[in-house]
GROMACS .gro file of C-alpha atoms in nm:
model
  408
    1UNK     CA    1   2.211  12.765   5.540
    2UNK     CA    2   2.564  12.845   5.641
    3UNK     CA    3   2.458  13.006   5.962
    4UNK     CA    4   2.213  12.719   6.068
    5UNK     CA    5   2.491  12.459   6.023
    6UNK     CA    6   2.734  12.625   6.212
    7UNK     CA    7   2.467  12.661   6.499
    8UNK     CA    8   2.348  12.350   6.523
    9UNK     CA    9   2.759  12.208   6.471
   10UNK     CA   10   2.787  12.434   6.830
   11UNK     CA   11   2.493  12.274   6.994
   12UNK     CA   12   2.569  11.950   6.928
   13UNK     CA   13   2.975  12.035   7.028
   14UNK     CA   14   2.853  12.165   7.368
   15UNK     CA   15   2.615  11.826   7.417
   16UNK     CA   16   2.941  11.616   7.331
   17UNK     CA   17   3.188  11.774   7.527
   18UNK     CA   18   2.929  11.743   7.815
   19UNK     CA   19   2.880  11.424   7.741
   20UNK     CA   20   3.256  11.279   7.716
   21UNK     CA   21   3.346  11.487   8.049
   22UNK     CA   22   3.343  11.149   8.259
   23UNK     CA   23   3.570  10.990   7.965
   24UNK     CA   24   3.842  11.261   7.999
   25UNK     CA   25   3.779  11.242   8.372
   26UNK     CA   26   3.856  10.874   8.367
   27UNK     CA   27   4.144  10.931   8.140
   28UNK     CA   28   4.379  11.178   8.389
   29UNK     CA   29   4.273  10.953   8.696
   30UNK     CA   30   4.444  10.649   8.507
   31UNK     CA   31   4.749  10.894   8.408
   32UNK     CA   32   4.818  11.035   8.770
   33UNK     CA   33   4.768  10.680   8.871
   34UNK     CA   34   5.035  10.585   8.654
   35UNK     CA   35   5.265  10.830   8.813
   36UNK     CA   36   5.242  11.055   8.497
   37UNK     CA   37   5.220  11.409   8.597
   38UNK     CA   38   4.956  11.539   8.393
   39UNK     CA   39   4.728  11.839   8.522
   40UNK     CA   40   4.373  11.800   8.511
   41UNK     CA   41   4.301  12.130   8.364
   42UNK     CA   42   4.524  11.990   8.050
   43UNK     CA   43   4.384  11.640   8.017
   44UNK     CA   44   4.007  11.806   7.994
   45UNK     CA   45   4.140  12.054   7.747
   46UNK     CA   46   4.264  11.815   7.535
   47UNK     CA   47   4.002  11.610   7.522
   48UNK     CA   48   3.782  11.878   7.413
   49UNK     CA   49   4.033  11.944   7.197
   50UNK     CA   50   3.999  11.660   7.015
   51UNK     CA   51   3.595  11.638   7.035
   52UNK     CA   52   3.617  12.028   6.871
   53UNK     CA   53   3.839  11.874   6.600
   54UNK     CA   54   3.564  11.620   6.489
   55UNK     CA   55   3.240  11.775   6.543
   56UNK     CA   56   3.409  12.072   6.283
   57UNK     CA   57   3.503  11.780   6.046
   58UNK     CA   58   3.125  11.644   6.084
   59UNK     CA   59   2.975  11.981   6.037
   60UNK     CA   60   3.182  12.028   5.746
   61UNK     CA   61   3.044  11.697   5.611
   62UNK     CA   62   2.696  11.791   5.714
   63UNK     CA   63   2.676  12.150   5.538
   64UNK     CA   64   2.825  11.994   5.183
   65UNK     CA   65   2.664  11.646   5.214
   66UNK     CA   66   2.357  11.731   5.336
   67UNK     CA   67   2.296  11.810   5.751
   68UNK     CA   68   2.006  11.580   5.899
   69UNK     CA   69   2.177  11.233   5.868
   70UNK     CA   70   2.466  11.378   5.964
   71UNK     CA   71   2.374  11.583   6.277
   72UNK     CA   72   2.165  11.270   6.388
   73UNK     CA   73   2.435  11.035   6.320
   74UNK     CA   74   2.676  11.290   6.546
   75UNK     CA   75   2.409  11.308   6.835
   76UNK     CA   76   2.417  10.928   6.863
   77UNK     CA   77   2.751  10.906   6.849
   78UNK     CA   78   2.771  11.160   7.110
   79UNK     CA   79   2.526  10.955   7.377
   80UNK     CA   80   2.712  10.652   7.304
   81UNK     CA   81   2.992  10.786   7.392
   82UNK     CA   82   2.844  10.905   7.726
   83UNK     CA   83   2.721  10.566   7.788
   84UNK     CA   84   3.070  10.379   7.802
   85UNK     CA   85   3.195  10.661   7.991
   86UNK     CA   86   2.941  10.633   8.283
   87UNK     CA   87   2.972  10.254   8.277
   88UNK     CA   88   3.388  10.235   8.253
   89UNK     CA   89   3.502  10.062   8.554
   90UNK     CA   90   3.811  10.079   8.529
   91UNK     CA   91   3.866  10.386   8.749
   92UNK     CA   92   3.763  10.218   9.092
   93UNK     CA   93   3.790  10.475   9.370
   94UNK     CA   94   3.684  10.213   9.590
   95UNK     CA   95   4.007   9.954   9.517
   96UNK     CA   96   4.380   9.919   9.563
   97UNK     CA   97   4.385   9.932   9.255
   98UNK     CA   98   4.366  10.309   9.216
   99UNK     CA   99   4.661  10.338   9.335
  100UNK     CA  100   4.881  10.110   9.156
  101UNK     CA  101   4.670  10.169   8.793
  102UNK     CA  102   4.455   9.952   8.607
  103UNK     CA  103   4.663   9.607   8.559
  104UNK     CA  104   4.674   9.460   8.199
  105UNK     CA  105   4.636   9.067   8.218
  106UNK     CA  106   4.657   8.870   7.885
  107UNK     CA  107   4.645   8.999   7.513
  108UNK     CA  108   4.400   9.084   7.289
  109UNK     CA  109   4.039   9.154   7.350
  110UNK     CA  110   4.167   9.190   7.727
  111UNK     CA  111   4.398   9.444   7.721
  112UNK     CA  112   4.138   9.652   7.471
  113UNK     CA  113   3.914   9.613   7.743
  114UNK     CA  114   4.118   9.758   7.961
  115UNK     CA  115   4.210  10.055   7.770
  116UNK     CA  116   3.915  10.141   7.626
  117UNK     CA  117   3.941  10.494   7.676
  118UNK     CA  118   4.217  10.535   7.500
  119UNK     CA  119   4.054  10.362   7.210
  120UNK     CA  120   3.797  10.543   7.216
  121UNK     CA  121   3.976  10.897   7.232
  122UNK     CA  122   4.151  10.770   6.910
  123UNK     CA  123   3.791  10.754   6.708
  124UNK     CA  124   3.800  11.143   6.619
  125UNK     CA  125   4.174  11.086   6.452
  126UNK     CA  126   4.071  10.771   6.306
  127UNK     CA  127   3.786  10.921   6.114
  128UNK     CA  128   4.038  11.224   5.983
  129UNK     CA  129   4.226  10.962   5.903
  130UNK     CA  130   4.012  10.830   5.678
  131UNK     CA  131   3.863  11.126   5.566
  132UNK     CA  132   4.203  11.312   5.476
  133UNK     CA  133   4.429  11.065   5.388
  134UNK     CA  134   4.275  10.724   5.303
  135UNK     CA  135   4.005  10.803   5.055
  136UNK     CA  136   4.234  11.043   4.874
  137UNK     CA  137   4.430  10.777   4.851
  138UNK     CA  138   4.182  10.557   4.706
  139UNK     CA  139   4.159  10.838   4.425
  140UNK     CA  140   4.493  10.831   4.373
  141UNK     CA  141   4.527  10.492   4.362
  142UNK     CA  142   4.241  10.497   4.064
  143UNK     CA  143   4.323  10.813   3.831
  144UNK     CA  144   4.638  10.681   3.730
  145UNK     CA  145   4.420  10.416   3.517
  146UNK     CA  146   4.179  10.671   3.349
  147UNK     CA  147   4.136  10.891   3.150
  148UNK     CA  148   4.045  11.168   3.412
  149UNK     CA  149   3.770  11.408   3.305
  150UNK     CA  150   3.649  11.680   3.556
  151UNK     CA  151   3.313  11.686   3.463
  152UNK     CA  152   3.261  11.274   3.457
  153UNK     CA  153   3.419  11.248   3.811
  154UNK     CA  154   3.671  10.957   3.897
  155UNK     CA  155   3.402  10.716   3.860
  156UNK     CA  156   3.261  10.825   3.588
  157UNK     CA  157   3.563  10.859   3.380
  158UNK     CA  158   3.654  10.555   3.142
  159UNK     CA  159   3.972  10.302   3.188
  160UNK     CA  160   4.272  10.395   2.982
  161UNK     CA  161   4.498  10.130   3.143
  162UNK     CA  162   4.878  10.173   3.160
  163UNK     CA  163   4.846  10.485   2.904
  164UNK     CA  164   4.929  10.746   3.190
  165UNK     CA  165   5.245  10.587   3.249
  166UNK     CA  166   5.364  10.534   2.901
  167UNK     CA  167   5.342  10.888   2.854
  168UNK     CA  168   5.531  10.953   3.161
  169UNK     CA  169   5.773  10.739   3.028
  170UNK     CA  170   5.829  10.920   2.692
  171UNK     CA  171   5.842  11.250   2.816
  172UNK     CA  172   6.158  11.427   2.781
  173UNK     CA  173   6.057  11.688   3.072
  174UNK     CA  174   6.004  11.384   3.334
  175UNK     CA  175   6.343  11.196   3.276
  176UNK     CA  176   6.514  11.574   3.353
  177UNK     CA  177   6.247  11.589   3.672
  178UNK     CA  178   6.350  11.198   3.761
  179UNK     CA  179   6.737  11.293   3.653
  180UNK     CA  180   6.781  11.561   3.937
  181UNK     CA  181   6.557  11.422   4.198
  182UNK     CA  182   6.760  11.141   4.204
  183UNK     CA  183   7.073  11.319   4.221
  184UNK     CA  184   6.986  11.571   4.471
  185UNK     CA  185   6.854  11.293   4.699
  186UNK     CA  186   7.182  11.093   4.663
  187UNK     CA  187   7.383  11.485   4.735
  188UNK     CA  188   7.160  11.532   5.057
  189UNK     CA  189   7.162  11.195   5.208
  190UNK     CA  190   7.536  11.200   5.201
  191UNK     CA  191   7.629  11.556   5.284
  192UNK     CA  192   7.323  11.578   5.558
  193UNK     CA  193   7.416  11.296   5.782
  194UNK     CA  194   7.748  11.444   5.741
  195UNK     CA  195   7.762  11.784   5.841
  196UNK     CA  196   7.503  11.725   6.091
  197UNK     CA  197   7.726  11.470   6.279
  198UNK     CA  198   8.020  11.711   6.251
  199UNK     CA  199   7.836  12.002   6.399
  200UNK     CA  200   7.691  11.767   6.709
  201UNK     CA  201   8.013  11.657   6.764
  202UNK     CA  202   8.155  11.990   6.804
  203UNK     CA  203   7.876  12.143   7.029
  204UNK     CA  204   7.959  11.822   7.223
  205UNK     CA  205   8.320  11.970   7.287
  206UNK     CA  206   8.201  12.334   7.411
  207UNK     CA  207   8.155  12.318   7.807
  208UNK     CA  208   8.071  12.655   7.854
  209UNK     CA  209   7.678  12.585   7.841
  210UNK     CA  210   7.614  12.997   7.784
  211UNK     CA  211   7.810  12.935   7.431
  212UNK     CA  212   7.647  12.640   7.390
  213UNK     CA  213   7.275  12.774   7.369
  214UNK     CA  214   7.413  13.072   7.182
  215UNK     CA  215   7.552  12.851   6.914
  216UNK     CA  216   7.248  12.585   6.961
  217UNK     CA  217   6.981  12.897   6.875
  218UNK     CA  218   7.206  13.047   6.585
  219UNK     CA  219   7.228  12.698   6.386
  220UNK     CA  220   6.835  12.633   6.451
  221UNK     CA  221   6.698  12.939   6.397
  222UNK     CA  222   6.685  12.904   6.053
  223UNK     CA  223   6.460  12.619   6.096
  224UNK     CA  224   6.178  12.759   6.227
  225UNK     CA  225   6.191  13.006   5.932
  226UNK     CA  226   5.946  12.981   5.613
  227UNK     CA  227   6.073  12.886   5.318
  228UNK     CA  228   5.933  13.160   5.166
  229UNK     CA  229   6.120  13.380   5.405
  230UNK     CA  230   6.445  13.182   5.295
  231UNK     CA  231   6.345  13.282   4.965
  232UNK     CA  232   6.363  13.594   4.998
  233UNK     CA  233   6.673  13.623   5.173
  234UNK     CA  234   6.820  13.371   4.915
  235UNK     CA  235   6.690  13.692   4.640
  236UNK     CA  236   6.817  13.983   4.851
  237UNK     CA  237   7.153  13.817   4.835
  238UNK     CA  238   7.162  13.709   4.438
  239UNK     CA  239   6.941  13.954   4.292
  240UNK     CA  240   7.073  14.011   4.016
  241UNK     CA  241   7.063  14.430   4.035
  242UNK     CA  242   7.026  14.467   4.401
  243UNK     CA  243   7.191  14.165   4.563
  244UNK     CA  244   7.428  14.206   4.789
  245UNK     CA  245   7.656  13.985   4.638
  246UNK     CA  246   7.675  14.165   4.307
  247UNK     CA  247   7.699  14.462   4.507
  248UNK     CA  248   8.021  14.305   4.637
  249UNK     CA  249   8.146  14.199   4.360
  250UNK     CA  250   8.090  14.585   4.196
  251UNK     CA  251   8.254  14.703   4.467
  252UNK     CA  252   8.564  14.480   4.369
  253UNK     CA  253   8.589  14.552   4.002
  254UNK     CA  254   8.395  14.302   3.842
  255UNK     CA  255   8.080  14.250   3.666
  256UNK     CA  256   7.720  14.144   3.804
  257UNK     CA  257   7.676  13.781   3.798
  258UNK     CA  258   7.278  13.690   3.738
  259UNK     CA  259   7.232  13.350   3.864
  260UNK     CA  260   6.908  13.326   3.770
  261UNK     CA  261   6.958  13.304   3.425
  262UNK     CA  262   7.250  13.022   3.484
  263UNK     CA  263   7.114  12.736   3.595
  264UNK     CA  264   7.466  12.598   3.690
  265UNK     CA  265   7.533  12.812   3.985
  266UNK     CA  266   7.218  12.632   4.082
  267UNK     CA  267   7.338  12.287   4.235
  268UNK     CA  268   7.526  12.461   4.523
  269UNK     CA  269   7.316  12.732   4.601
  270UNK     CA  270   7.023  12.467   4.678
  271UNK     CA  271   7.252  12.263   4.842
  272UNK     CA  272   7.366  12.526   5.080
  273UNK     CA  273   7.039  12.671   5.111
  274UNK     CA  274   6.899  12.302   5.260
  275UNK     CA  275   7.204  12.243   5.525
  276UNK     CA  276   7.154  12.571   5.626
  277UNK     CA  277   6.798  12.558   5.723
  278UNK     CA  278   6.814  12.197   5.809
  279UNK     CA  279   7.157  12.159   6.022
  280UNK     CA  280   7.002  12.306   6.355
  281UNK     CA  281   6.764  12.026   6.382
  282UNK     CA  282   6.951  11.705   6.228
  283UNK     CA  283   7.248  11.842   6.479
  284UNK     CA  284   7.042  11.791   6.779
  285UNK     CA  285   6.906  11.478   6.697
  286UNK     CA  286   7.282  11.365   6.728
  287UNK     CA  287   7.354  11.615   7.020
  288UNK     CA  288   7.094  11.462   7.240
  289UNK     CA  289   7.213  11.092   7.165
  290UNK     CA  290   7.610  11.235   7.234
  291UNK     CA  291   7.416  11.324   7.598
  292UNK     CA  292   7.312  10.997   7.655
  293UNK     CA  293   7.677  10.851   7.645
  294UNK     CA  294   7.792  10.709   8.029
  295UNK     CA  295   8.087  11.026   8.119
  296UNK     CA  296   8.273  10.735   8.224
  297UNK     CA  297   8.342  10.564   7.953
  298UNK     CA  298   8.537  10.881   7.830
  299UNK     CA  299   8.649  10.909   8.162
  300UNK     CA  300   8.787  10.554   8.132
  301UNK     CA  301   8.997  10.684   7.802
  302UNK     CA  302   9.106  11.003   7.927
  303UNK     CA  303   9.292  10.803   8.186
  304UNK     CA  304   9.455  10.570   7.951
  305UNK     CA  305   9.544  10.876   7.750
  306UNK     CA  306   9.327  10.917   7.483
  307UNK     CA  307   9.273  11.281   7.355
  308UNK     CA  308   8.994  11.424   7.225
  309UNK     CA  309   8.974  11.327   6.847
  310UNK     CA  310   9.040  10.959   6.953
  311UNK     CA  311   8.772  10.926   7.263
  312UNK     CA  312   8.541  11.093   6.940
  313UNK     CA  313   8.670  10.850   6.679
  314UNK     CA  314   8.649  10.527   6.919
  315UNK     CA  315   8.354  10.653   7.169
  316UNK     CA  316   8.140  10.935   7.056
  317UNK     CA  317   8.092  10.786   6.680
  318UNK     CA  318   8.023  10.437   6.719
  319UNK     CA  319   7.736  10.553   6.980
  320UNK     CA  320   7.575  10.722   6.657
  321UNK     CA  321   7.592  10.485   6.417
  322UNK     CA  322   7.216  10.334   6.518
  323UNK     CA  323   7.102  10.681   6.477
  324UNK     CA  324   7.238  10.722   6.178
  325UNK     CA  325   7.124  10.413   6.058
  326UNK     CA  326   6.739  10.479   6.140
  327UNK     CA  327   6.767  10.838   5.948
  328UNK     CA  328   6.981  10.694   5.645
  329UNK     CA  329   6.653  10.456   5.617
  330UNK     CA  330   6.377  10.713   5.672
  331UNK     CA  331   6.530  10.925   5.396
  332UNK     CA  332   6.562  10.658   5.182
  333UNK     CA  333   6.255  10.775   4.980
  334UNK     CA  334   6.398  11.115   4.947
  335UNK     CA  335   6.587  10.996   4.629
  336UNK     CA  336   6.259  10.965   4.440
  337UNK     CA  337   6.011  11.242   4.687
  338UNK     CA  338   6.230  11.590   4.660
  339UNK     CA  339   6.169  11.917   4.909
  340UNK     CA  340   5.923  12.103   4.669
  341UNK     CA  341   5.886  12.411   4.877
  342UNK     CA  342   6.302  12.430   4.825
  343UNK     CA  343   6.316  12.362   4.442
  344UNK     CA  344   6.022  12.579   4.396
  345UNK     CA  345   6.015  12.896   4.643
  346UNK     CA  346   6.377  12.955   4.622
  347UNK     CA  347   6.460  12.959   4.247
  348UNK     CA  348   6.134  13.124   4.224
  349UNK     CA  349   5.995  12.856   3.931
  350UNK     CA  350   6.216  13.028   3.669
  351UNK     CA  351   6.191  12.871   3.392
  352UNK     CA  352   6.546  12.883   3.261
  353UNK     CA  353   6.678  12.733   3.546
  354UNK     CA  354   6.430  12.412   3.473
  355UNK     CA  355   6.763  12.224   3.371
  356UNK     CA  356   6.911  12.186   3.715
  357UNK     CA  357   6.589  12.276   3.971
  358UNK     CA  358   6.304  12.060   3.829
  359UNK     CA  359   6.244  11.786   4.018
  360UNK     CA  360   5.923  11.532   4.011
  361UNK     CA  361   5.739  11.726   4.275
  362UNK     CA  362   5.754  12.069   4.060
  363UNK     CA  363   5.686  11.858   3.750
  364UNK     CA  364   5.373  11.726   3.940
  365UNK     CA  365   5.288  12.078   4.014
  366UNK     CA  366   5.334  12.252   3.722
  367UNK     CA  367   5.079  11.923   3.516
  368UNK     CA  368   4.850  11.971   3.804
  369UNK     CA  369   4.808  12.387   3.681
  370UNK     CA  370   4.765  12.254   3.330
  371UNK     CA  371   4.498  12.028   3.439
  372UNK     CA  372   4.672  11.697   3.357
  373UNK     CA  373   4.547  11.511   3.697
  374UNK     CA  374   4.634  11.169   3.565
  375UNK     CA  375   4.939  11.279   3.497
  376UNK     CA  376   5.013  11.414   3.833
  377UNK     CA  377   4.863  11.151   3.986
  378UNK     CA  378   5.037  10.858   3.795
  379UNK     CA  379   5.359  11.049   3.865
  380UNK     CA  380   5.301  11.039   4.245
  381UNK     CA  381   5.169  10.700   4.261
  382UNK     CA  382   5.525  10.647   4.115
  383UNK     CA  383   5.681  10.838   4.373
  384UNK     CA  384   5.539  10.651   4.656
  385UNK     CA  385   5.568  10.286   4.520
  386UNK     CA  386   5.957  10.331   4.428
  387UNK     CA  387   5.957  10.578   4.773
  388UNK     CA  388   5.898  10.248   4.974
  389UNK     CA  389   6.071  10.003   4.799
  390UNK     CA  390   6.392  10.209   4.844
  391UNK     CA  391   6.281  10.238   5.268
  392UNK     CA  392   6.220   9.857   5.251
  393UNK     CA  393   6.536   9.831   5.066
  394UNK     CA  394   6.765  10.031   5.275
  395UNK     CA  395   6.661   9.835   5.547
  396UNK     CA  396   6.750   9.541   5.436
  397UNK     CA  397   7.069   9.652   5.364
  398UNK     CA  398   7.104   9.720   5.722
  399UNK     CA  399   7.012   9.462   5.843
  400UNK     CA  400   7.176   9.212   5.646
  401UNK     CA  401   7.550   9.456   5.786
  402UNK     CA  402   7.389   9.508   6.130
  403UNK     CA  403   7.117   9.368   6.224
  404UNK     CA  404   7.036   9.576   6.540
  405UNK     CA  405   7.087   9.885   6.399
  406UNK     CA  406   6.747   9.856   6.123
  407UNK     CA  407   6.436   9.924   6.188
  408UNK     CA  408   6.243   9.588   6.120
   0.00000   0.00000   0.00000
């Protein structure tokens, strides 16, 4: 049945990308004639790209949900598809206007007219979309008011109202998970913006540009790195037999330390552990704003004799404070959603060390083993309704101090 499926999903993929060829055609004439310099070759692949992307999804769909409605339902799709690409007119070869690009006149229905093709390309990521990310969110939405059996379904299962989240309430293990989310999100907001700022600011002072991408690739290395692979480097330092700390510390006179059964060692080592892997990038967010800056403004100070802390005090900084602004808001929700991959991978989920490394995410985890999926779920439908009240919040913080510097 498998092997069917996936030969008719290839059959019908070959018929659609044939079929939406004059669509991505379309698409890079109105991009070169927009003086974007995009190569053919590129535009075509990426429209099959995105055509491979959603007949997989349907054939997915097909093989669990059964394949005939499906498979017809994707062939249709496919020759409507080639219909409104052989009938777009708005690549005219034989008009001016090819060379100046389609012109957008009025709103609404008008300009969807006109740009139709990019609408169109945008049906394969609307249906993921919905497939991936707004029905389970329908779920999640639901389970936190039942009592959520496997075997019933989410349907099927029967109304328990707010009972989820009085439990959640009472639980001793959740207000230690809450506890140290909380805190941890108020340690990184403030130390991140901080040491990121710091470090762009001081690339900004090197002018030999060979130093400069040395130090650039050092710092962001780490970021490209798994946190699993952090782990492990985090364990080959601390281990408590064969760490190379301990081995230092031996080879001083003193006695092994094993930090992984002290969980109070464990508030700094996470917070190093997450500026070091996170610096790189949060630097050159700053870095690349500190390049924007017009030379002659600190041109302008260097000749009324400012030196270099003051042109960064009274130039560089102020030029970062929108930036800093629009990332202070977009973590915002990090005081409720923590890192799990950090609190988890790197203090390997001991449980002794529960006190000052469990945060909500790992407490979602760890009910979602034990088969609690109200629990879990109630727990993250917490998470995201206090997540974007605090985002809405900050902003209007923001906004009511500066109002150009927020985000709506």
């Amino acid at each position: 049945h498998t092997m069917w499926m996936a030969m008719l999903t290839l059959i019908v993929f070959g018929m659609t990308i044939h079929c939406a060829s004059p669509l991505v055609d379309s698409l890079s004439i109105q991009y070169m004639n927009h003086g974007v310099k995009m190569n053919y070759a590129i535009s075509r692949a990426c429209g099959s790209l995105c055509w491979a992307v959603f007949c997989v999804v349907v054939g997915l769909i097909a093989d669990a949900f059964g394949a005939n409605r499906i498979l017809i339902f994707q062939i249709v799709v496919s020759f409507l598809f080639a219909f409104f690409a052989f009938n777009m007119d708005a690549v005219d070869f034989s008009k001016e206007r090819k060379k100046e690009g389609p012109r957008l006149k009025g709103k609404g229905r008008a300009d969807a007219k006109a740009s139709r093709q990019l609408l169109l390309l945008c049906i394969p990521a609307i249906i993921g979309y919905i497939l991936f990310n707004y029905i389970p969110m329908g779920a999640a939405v639901i389970i936190p008011f039942k009592n959520y059996k496997f075997s019933k379904g989410i349907l099927g299962s029967d109304w328990c109202g707010l009972a989820n989240f009085k439990w959640i309430i009472q639980s001793v293990a959740l207000d230690r998970a809450l506890r140290n989310t909380v805190l941890y999100g108020l340690l990184f907001m403030v130390l991140s913006p901080v040491t990121n700022v710091i470090i762009a600011l001081l690339l900004f002072e090197i002018t030999s540009r060979r130093r400069l991408k040395t130090y650039q690739t050092i710092i962001t290395f780490p970021n490209f790195m798994s946190m699993v692979i952090v782990g492990y480097i985090v364990y080959a330092i601390l281990s408590p037999r064969t760490g190379l700390m301990n081995q230092i510390i031996q080879l001083f006179g003193g006695d092994p330390v094993d930090v992984y059964m002290n969980a109070k060692y464990w508030p700094f080592i996470l917070t190093v552990v997450n500026l070091w892997k996170g610096i790189g990038m949060g630097s050159m967010m700053y870095f690349a704003a500190l390049m924007g800056i017009d030379t002659s403004l600190y041109e302008a100070a260097e000749i009324d004799g400012a030196g270099r802390f003051q042109k960064m005090l009274h130039i560089s900084l102020p030029h970062l404070v929108p930036l800093i602004c629009i990332f202070t808001i977009m973590n915002a929700s990090s005081l409720i959603n923590g890192n799990f991959d950090l609190f988890y991978v790197i203090p390997r989920n001991t449980s002794t060390l529960y006190a000052t490394t469990d945060i909500l995410n790992t407490y979602v985890y760890r009910s979602l083993q034990e088969s609690s999926y109200a629990i879990g779920a109630t727990t993250g439908l917490i998470q995201s309704v206090v997540g974007m009240f605090l985002v809405l919040l900050s902003n209007w913080i923001v906004k009511k101090i500066s109002p150009d510097n927020s985000m709506f």
